[in-house]
mmCIF file of C-alpha atoms and ligand atoms in Angstrom:
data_model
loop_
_atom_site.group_PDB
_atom_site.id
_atom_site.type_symbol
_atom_site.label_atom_id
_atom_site.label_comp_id
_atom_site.label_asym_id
_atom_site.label_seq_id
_atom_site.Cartn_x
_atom_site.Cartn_y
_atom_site.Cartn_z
ATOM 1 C CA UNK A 13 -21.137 -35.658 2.717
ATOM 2 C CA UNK A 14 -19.094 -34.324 5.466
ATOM 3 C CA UNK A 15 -17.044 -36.524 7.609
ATOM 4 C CA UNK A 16 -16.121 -35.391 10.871
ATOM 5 C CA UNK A 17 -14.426 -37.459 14.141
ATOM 6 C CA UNK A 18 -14.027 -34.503 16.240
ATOM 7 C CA UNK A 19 -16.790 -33.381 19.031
ATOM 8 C CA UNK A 20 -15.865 -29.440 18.152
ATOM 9 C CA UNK A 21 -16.226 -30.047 13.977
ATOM 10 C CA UNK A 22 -19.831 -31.789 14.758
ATOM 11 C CA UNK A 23 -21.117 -29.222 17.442
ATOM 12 C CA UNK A 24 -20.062 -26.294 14.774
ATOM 13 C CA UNK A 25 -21.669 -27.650 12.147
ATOM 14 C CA UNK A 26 -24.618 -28.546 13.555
ATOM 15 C CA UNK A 27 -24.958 -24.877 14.881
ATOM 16 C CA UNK A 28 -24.663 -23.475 11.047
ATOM 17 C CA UNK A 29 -27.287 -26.145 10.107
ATOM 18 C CA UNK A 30 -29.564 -24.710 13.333
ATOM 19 C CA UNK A 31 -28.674 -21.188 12.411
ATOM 20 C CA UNK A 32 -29.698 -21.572 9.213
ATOM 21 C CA UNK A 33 -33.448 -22.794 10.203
ATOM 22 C CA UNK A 34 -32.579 -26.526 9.487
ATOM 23 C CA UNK A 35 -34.010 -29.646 11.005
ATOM 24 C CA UNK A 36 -31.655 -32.607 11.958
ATOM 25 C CA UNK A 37 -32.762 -36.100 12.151
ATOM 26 C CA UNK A 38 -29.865 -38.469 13.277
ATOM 27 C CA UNK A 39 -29.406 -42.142 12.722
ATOM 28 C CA UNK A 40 -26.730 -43.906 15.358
ATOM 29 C CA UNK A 41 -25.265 -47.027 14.318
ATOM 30 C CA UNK A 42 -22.194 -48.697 14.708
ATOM 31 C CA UNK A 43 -21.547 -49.207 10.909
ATOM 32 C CA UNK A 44 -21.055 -51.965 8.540
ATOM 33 C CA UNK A 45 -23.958 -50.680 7.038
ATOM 34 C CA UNK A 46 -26.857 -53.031 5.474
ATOM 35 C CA UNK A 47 -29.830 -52.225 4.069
ATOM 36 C CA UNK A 48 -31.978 -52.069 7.701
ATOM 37 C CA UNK A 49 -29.749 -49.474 8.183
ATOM 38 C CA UNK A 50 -30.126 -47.952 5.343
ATOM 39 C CA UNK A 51 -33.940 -47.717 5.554
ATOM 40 C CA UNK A 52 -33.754 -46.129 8.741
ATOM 41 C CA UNK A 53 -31.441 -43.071 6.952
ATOM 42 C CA UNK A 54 -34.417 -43.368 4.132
ATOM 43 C CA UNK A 55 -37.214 -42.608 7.244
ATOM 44 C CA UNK A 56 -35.009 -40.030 8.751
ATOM 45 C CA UNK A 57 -35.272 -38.306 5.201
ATOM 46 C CA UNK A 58 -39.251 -37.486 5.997
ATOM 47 C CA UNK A 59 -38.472 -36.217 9.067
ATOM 48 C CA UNK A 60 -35.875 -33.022 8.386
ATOM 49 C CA UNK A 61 -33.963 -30.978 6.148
ATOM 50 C CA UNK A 62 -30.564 -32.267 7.316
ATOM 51 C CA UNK A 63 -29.528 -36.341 8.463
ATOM 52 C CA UNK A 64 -26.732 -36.911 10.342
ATOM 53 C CA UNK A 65 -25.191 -40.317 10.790
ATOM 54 C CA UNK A 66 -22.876 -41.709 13.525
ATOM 55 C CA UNK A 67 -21.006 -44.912 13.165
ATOM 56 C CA UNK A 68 -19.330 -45.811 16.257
ATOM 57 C CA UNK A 69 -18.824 -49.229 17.649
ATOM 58 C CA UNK A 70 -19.625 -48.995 21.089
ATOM 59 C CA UNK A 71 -17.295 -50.699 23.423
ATOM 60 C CA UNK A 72 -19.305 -49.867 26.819
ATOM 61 C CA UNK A 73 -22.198 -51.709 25.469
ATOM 62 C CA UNK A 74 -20.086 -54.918 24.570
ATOM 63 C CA UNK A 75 -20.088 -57.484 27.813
ATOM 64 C CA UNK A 76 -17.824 -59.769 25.918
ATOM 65 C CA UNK A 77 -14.132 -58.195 25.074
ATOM 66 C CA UNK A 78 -13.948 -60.756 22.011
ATOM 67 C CA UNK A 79 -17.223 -59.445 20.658
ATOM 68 C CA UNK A 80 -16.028 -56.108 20.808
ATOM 69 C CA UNK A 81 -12.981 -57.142 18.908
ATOM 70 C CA UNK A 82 -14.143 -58.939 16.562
ATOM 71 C CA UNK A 83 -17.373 -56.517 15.444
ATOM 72 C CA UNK A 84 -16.781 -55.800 11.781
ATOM 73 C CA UNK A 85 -15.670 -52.506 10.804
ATOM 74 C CA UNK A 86 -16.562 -51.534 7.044
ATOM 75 C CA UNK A 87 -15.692 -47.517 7.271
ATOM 76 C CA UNK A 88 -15.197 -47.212 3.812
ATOM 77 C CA UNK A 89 -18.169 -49.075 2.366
ATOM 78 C CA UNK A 90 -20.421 -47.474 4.762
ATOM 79 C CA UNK A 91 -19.518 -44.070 3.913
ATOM 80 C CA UNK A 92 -19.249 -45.108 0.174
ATOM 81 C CA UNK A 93 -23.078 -46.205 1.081
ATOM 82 C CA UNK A 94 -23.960 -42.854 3.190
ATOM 83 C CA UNK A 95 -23.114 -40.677 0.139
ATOM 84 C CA UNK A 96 -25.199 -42.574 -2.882
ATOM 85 C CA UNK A 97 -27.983 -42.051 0.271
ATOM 86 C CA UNK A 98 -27.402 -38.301 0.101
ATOM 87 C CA UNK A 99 -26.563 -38.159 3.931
ATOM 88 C CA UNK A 100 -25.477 -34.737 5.472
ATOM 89 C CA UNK A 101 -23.294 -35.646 7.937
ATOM 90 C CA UNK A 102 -21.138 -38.760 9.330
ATOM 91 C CA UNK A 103 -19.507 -38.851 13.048
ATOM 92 C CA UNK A 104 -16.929 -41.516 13.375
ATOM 93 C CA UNK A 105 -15.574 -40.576 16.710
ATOM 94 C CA UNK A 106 -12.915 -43.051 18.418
ATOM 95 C CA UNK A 107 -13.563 -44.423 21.594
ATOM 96 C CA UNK A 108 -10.731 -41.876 23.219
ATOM 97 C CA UNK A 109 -13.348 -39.012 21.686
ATOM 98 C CA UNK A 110 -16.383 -40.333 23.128
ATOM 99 C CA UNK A 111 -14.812 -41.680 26.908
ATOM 100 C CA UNK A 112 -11.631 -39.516 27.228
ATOM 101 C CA UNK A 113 -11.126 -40.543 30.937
ATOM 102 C CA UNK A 114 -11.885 -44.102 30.147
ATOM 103 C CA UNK A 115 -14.990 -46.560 30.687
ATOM 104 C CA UNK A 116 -14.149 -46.884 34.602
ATOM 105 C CA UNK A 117 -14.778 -43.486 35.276
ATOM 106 C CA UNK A 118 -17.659 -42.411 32.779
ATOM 107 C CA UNK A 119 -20.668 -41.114 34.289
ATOM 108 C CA UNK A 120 -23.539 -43.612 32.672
ATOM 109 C CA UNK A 121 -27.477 -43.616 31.998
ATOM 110 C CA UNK A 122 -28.975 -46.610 33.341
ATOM 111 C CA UNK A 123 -33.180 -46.905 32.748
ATOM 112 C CA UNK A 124 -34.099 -49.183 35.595
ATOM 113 C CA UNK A 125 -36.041 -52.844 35.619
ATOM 114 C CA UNK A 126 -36.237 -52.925 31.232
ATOM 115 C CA UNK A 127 -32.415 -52.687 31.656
ATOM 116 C CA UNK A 128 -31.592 -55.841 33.561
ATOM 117 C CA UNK A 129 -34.496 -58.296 31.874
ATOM 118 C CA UNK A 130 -34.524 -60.269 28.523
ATOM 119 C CA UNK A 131 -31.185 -59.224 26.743
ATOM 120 C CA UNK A 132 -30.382 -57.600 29.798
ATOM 121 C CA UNK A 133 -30.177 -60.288 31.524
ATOM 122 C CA UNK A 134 -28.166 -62.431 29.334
ATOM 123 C CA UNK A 135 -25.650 -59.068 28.507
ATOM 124 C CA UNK A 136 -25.359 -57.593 32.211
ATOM 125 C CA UNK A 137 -24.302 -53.657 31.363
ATOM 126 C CA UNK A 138 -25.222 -53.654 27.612
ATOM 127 C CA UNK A 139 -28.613 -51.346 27.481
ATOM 128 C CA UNK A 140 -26.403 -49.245 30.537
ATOM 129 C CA UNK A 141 -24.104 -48.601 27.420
ATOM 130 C CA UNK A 142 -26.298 -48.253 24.618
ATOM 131 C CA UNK A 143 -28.466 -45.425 26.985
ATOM 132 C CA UNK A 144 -25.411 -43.676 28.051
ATOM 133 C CA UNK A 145 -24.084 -43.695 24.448
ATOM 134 C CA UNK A 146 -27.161 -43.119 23.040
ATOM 135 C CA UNK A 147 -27.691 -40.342 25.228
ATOM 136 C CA UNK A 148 -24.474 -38.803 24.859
ATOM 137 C CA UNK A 149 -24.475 -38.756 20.797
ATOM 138 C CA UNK A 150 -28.080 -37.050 21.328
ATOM 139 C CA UNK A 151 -26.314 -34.100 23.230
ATOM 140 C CA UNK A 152 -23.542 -33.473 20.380
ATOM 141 C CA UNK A 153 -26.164 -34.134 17.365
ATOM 142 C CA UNK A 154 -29.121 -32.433 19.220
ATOM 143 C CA UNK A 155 -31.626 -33.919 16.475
ATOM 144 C CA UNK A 156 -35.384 -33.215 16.022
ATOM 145 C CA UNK A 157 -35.895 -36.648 15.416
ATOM 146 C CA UNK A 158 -33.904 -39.680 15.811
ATOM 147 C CA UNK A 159 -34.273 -43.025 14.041
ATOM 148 C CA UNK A 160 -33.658 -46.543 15.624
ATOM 149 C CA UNK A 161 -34.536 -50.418 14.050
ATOM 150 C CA UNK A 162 -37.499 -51.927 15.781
ATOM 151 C CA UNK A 163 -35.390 -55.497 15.356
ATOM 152 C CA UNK A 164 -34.010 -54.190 18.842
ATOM 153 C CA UNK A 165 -36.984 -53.934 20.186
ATOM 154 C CA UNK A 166 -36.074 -53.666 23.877
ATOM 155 C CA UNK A 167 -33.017 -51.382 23.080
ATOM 156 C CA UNK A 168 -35.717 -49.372 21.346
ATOM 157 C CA UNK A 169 -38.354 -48.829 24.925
ATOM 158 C CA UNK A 170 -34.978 -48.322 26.733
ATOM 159 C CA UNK A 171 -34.047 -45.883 24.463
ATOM 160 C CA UNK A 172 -37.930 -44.109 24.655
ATOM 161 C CA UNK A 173 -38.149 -44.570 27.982
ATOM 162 C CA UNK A 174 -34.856 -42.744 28.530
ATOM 163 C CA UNK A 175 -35.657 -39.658 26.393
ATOM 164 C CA UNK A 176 -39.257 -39.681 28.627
ATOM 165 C CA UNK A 177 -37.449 -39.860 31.858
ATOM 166 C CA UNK A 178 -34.717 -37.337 31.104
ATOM 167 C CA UNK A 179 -37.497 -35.037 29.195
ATOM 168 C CA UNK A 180 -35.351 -34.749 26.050
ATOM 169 C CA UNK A 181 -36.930 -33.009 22.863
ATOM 170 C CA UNK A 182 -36.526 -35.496 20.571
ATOM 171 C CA UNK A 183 -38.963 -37.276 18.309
ATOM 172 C CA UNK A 184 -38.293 -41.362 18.248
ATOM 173 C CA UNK A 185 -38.836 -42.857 15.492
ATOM 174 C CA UNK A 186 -38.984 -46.687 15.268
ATOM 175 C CA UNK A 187 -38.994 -48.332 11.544
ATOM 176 C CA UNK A 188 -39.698 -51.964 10.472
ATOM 177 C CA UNK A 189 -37.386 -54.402 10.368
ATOM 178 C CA UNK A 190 -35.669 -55.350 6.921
ATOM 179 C CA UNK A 191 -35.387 -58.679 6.282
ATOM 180 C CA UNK A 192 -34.084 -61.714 3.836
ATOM 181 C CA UNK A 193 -36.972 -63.011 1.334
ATOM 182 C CA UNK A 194 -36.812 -65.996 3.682
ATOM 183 C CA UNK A 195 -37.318 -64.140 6.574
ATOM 184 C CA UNK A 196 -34.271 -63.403 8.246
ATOM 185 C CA UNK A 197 -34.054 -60.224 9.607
ATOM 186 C CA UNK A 198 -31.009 -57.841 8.607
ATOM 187 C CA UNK A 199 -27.934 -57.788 11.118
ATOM 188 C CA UNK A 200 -24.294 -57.369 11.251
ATOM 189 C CA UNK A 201 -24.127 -60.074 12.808
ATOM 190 C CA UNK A 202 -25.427 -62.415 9.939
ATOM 191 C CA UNK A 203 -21.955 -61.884 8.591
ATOM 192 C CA UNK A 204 -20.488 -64.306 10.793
ATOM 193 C CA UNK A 205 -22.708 -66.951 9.584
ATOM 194 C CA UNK A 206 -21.141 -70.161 7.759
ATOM 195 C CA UNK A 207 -24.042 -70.575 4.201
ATOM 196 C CA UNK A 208 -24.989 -73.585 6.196
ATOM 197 C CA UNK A 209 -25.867 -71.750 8.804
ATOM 198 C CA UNK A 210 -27.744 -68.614 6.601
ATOM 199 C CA UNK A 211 -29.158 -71.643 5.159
ATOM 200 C CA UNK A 212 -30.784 -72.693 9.000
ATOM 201 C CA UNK A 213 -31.241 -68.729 10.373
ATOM 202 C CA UNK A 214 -35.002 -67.960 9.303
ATOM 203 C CA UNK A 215 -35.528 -70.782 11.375
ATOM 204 C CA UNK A 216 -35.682 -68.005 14.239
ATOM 205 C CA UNK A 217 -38.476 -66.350 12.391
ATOM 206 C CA UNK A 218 -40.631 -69.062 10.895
ATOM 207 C CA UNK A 219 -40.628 -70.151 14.546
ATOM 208 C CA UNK A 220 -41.560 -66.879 16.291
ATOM 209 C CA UNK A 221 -44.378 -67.095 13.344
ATOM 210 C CA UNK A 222 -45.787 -70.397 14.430
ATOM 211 C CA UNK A 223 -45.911 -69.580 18.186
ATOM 212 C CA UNK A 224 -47.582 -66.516 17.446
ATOM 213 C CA UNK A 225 -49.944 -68.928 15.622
ATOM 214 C CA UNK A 226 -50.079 -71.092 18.707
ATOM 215 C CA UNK A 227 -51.272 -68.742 20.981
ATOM 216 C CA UNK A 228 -54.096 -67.186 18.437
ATOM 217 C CA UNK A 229 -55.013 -70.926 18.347
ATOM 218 C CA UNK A 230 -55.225 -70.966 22.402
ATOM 219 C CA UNK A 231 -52.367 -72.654 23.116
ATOM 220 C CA UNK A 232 -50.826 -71.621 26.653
ATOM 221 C CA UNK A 233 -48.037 -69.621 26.551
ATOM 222 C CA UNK A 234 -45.966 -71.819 28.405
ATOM 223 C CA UNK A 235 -46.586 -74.677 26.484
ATOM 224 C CA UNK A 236 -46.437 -72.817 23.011
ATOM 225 C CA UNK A 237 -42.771 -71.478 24.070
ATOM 226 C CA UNK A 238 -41.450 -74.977 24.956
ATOM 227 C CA UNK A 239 -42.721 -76.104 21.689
ATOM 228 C CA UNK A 240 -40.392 -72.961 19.927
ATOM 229 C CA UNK A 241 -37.753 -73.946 21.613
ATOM 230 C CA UNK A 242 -37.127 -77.430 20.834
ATOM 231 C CA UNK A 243 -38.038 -76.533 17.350
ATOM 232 C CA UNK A 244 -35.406 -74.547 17.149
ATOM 233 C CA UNK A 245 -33.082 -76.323 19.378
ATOM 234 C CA UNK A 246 -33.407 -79.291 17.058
ATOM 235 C CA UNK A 247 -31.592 -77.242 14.747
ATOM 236 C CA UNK A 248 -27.943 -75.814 14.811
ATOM 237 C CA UNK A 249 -29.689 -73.134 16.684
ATOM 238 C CA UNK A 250 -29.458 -72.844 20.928
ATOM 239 C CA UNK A 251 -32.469 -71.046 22.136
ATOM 240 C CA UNK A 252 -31.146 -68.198 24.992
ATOM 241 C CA UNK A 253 -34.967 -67.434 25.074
ATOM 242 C CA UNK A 254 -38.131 -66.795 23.739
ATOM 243 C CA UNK A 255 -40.745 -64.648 26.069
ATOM 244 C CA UNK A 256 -44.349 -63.643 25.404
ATOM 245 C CA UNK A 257 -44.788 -60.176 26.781
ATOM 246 C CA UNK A 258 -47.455 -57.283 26.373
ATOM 247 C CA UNK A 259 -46.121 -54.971 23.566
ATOM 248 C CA UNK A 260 -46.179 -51.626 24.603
ATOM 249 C CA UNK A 261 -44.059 -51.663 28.049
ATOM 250 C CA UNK A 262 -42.800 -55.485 27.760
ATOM 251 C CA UNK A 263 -44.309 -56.630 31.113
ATOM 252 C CA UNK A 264 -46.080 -59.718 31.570
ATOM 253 C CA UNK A 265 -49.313 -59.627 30.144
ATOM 254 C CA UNK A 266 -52.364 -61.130 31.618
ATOM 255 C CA UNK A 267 -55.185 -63.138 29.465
ATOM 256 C CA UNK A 268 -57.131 -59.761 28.760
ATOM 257 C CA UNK A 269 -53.600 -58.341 26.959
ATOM 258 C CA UNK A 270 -54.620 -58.726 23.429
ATOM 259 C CA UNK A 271 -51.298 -57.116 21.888
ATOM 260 C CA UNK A 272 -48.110 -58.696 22.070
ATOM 261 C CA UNK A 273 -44.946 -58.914 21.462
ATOM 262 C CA UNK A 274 -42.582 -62.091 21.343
ATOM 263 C CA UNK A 275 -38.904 -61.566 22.332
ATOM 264 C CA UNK A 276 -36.395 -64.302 21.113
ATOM 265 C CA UNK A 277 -32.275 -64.750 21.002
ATOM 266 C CA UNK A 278 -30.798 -67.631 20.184
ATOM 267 C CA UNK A 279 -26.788 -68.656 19.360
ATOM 268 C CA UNK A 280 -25.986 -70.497 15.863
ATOM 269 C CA UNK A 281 -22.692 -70.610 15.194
ATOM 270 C CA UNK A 282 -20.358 -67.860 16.385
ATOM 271 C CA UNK A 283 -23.675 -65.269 15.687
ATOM 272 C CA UNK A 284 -26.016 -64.510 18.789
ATOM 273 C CA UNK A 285 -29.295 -63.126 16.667
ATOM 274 C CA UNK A 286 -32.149 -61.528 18.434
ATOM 275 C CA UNK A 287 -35.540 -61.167 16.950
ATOM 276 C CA UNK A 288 -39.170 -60.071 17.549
ATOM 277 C CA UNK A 289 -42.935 -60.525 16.220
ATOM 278 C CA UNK A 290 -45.558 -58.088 17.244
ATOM 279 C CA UNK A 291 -49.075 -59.688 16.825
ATOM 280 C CA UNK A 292 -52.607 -59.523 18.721
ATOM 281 C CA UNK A 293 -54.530 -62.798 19.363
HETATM 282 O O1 PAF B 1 -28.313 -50.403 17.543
HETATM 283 C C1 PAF B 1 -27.123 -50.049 17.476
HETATM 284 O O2 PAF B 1 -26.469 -50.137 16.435
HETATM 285 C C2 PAF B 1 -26.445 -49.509 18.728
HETATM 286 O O3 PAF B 1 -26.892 -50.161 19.868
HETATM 287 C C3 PAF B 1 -26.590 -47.978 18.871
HETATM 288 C C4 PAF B 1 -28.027 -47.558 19.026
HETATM 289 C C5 PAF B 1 -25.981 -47.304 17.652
HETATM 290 C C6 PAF B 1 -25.822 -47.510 20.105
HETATM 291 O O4 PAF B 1 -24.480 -47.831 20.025
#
């Protein structure tokens, strides 16, 4: 695998590959690797000759300068990881490489209204940061296709709707959440659990399942999400949200909207996890 930091090494490389008659698919992440992430590098494989990687841990996406600190950094493991994978290429820019004048001064990509909603809301500048990242990896990488974990489900539309806007020539790919036998879906953030709180976290899920349930059954939506959340807040859990939305563009559906899409983030512990269920009723 090749292991590169520098914008000049990547861009070169890339141009060989290109030269050559390659195809690049490209999976961003901002490491300590687990296997979600890992399933999106084994998608990526279908897609083209050569996968790039990126780990880089975002700091214009990160509202919360602890957060930011405190975001676990496995570089080793995850490149020990990338290479048993049979991955092409990792980035590991540093945040001087990616914003040389600083965050203050970087031009950004904000996609409006889906932005400022849902996580958005409770994270005011993250999806600004993950599209202007996002967006600026895509320009150094230039992939065919790029991969992305449908766990963030509204980083995911931001991150479609931003390659339809700016008219990039890229293929999105979005791949299945990976999660615990219990349920739990795969996160970084699951390592700052306590076991008694692992113990509690599919919680989030069986309860996403049973309000899905509730609203096959006819239950309003209203009522159904108030049930959710004292479920869970009866737990070590506190509920930041659930919403019920329509599934392909997240607004608020109507009683014809038969697809949906349930959006939840809750707190337990020091971990904020985010979840979704797709279902129809
Ligand atoms: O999902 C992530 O890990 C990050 O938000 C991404 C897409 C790598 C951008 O920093």
């Amino acid at each position: 695998m090749i292991v590169v930091s520098s914008k000049s090494e990547l861009r070169q490389q890339i141009k060989t590959w290109k030269q050559a008659g390659e195809t690049i698919a490209f999976v961003p992440t901002m490491g300590n690797l687990h296997s979600g992430h890992i399933s999106l590098v084994t998608e990526a494989k279908k897609h083209a000759s050569k996968i790039v990687v990126s780990i880089f841990v975002n700091p214009m996406q990160f509202n919360n300068p602890d957060d930011l600190t405190n975001y676990p950094r496995t570089l080793e493991e995850d490149s020990e990881q990338l290479i048993s994978e049979g991955v092409d290429m990792l980035f590991t820019p540093t945040p001087e490489i990616m914003y040389p004048k600083g965050l203050d001064v970087q031009t950004f990509v904000e996609v409006p209204g889906i932005s400022d909603v849902f996580c958005g809301a409770s994270r005011p500048g993250h999806f600004r940061g993950v599209a202007t990242i996002v967006n600026k990896l895509f320009n150094l990488v230039t992939p065919d296709v790029a991969c992305f974990g449908s766990k963030d489900y509204q980083q995911l539309q931001v991150i479609r709707l931003m390659v339809e806007d700016l008219s990039l020539d890229i293929k999105i790919v979005g791949c299945d959440t990976v999660r615990t036998e219990q349920g739990l879906a795969k996160s970084s953030r699951n390592g700052y659990l306590t076991p008694k709180e692992l113990e509690v976290a599919p919680l989030l899920y069986q309860t996403m399942q049973q309000l899905a349930q509730d609203i096959r059954d006819g239950i309003a939506i209203e009522k159904a999400v108030a049930k959710a959340t004292l479920t869970m807040n009866q737990s070590l859990f506190t509920t930041d949200y659930f919403h019920v939305q329509r599934a392909d563009n997240l607004s608020q559906p109507t009683n014809e909207d038969k697809e949906l899409v349930i959006l939840a983030a809750a707190q337990l512990g020091f971990a904020r996890l985010i979840d979704n269920l797709v279902f129809s009723r």
